Coordinates of C-alpha atoms and ligand atoms in Angstrom, one line a residue:
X249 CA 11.4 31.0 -59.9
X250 CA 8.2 28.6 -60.8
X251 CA 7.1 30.1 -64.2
X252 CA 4.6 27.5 -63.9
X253 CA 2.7 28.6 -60.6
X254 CA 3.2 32.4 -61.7
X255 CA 1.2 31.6 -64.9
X256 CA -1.4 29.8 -62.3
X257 CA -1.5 32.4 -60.3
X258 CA -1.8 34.5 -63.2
X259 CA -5.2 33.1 -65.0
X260 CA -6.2 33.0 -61.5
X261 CA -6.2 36.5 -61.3
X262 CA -8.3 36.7 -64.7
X263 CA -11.2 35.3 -63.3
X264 CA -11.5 38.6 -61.3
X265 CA -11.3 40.7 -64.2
X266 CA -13.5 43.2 -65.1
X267 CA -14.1 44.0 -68.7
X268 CA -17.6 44.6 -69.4
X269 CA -17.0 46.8 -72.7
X270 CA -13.6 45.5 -74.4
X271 CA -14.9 41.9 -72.6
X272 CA -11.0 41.5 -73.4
X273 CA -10.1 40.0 -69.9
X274 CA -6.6 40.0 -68.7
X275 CA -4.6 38.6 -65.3
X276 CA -1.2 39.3 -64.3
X277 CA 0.7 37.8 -61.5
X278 CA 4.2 40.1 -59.9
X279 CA 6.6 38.1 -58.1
X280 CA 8.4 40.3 -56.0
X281 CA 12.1 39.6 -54.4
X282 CA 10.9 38.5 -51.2
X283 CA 9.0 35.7 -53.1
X284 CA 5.5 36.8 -52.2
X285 CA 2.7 36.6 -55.1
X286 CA 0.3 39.6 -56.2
X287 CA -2.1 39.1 -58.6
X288 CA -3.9 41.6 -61.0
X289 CA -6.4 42.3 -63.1
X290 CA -8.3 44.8 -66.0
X291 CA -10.4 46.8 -64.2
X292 CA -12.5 48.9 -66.9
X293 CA -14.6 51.8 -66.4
X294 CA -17.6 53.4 -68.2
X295 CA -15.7 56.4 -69.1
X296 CA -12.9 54.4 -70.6
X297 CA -9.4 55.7 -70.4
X298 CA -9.6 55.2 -66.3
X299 CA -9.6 51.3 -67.1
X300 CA -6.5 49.7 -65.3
X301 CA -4.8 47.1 -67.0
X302 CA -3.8 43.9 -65.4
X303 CA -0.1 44.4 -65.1
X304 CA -0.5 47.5 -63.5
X305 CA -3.0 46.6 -60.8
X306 CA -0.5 43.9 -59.7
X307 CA 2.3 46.5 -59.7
X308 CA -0.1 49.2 -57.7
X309 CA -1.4 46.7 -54.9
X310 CA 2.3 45.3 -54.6
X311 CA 3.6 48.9 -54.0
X312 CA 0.7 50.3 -51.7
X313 CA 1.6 47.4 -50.0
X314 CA 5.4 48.7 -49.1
X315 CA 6.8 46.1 -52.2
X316 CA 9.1 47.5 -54.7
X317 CA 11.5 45.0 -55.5
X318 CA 10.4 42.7 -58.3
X319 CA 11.6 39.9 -60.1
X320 CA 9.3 38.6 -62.4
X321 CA 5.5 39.3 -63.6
X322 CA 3.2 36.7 -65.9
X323 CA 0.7 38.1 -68.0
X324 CA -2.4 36.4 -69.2
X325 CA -5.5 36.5 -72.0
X326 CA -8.1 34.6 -72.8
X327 CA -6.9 34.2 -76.3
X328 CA -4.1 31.4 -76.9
X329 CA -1.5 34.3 -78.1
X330 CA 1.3 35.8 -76.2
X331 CA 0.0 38.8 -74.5
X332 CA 2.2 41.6 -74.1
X333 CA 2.2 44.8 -71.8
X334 CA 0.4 48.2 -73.4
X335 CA 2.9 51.1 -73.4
X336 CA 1.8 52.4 -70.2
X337 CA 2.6 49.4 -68.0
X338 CA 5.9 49.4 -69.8
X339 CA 6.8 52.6 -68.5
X340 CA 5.2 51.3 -65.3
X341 CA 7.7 48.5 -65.1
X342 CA 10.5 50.8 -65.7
X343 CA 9.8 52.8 -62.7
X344 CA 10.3 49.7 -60.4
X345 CA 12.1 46.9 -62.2
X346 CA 15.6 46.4 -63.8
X347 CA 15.6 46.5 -67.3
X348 CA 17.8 43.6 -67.8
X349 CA 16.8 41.4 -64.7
X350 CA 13.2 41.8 -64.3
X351 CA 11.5 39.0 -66.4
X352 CA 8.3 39.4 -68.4
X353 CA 6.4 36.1 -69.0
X354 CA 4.0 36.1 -71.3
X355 CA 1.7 32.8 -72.2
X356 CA -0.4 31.6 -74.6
X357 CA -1.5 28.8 -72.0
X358 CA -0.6 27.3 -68.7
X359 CA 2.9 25.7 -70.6
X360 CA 3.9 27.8 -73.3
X361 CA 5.3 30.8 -72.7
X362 CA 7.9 33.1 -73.6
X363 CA 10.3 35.2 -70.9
X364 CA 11.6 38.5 -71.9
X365 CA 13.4 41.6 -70.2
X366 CA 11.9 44.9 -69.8
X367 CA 14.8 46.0 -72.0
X368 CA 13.8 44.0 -74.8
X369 CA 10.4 45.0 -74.4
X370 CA 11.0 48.9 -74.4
X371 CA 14.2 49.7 -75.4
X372 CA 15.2 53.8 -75.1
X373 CA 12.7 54.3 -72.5
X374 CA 12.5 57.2 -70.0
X375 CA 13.0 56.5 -66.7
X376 CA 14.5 58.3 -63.3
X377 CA 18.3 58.0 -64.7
X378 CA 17.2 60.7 -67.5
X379 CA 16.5 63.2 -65.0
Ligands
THU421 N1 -5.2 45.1 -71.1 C1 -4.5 44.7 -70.0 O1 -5.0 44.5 -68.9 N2 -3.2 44.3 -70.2 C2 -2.5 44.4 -71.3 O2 -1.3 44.0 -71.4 C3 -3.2 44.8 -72.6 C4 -4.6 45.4 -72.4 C5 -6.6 45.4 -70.9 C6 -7.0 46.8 -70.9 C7 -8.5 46.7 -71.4 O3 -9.3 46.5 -70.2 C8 -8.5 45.5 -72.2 O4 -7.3 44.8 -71.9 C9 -8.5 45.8 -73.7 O5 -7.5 46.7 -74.1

């Protein structure tokens, strides 16, 4: 995998953001298993809890596109702090990735960056198995 490019791709896809009330702006980039590249962004709304964040928008246009096998998604701010996934888009990830093999990179900036697994991020989630 190039973490490098995935963190590109990444800020690239915070310049679409749209964060007009938190003006907290946020890009994600999902690599999925067939190597292709979707990028995502906050998308906020007026009313508030309909905002969409980043990681999710990636996951959503990737899906509705017939992709469900993912390898690895970079997450981005416009601080220079690590940045890591909300709740929501944890239990997002846990729909579609493997806990132990799906790789969460989270950067301060375009070199230094941090990888971890769902499972480290959200340990004891719920997911399909606890059906
Ligand atoms: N946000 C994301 O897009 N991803 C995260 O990982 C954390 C939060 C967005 C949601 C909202 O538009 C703004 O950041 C402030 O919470």
């Amino acid at each position: 995998m190039d973490v490098l490019n995935l963190i590109e791709e990444a800020y690239e896809a915070k310049k679409m953001s749209y964060a007009p009330y938190s003006d907290f702006h946020v890009g994600a980039a999902l690599l999925t298993q067939s190597g292709k590249i979707y990028r995502g962004c906050n998308i906020e709304n007026a009313a508030y809890s309909p905002t969409n964040c980043a990681e999710r928008t990636a996951i959503f246009k990737a899906v509705s596109e017939g992709e469900k096998e993912f390898k690895a998604i970079a997450v981005v701010g416009d601080k220079e702090e690590y940045l890591t996934p909300c709740g929501v888009c944890r239990q997002v990830m846990m729909e579609f990735c493997d806990e132990k093999a799906f790789q969460i990179v989270l950067a301060k900036n375009k070199t230094d960056y941090r990888i971890c697994t769902l499972q480290e991020l959200f340990p004891g989630a719920f997911s399909a198995k606890n059906l």
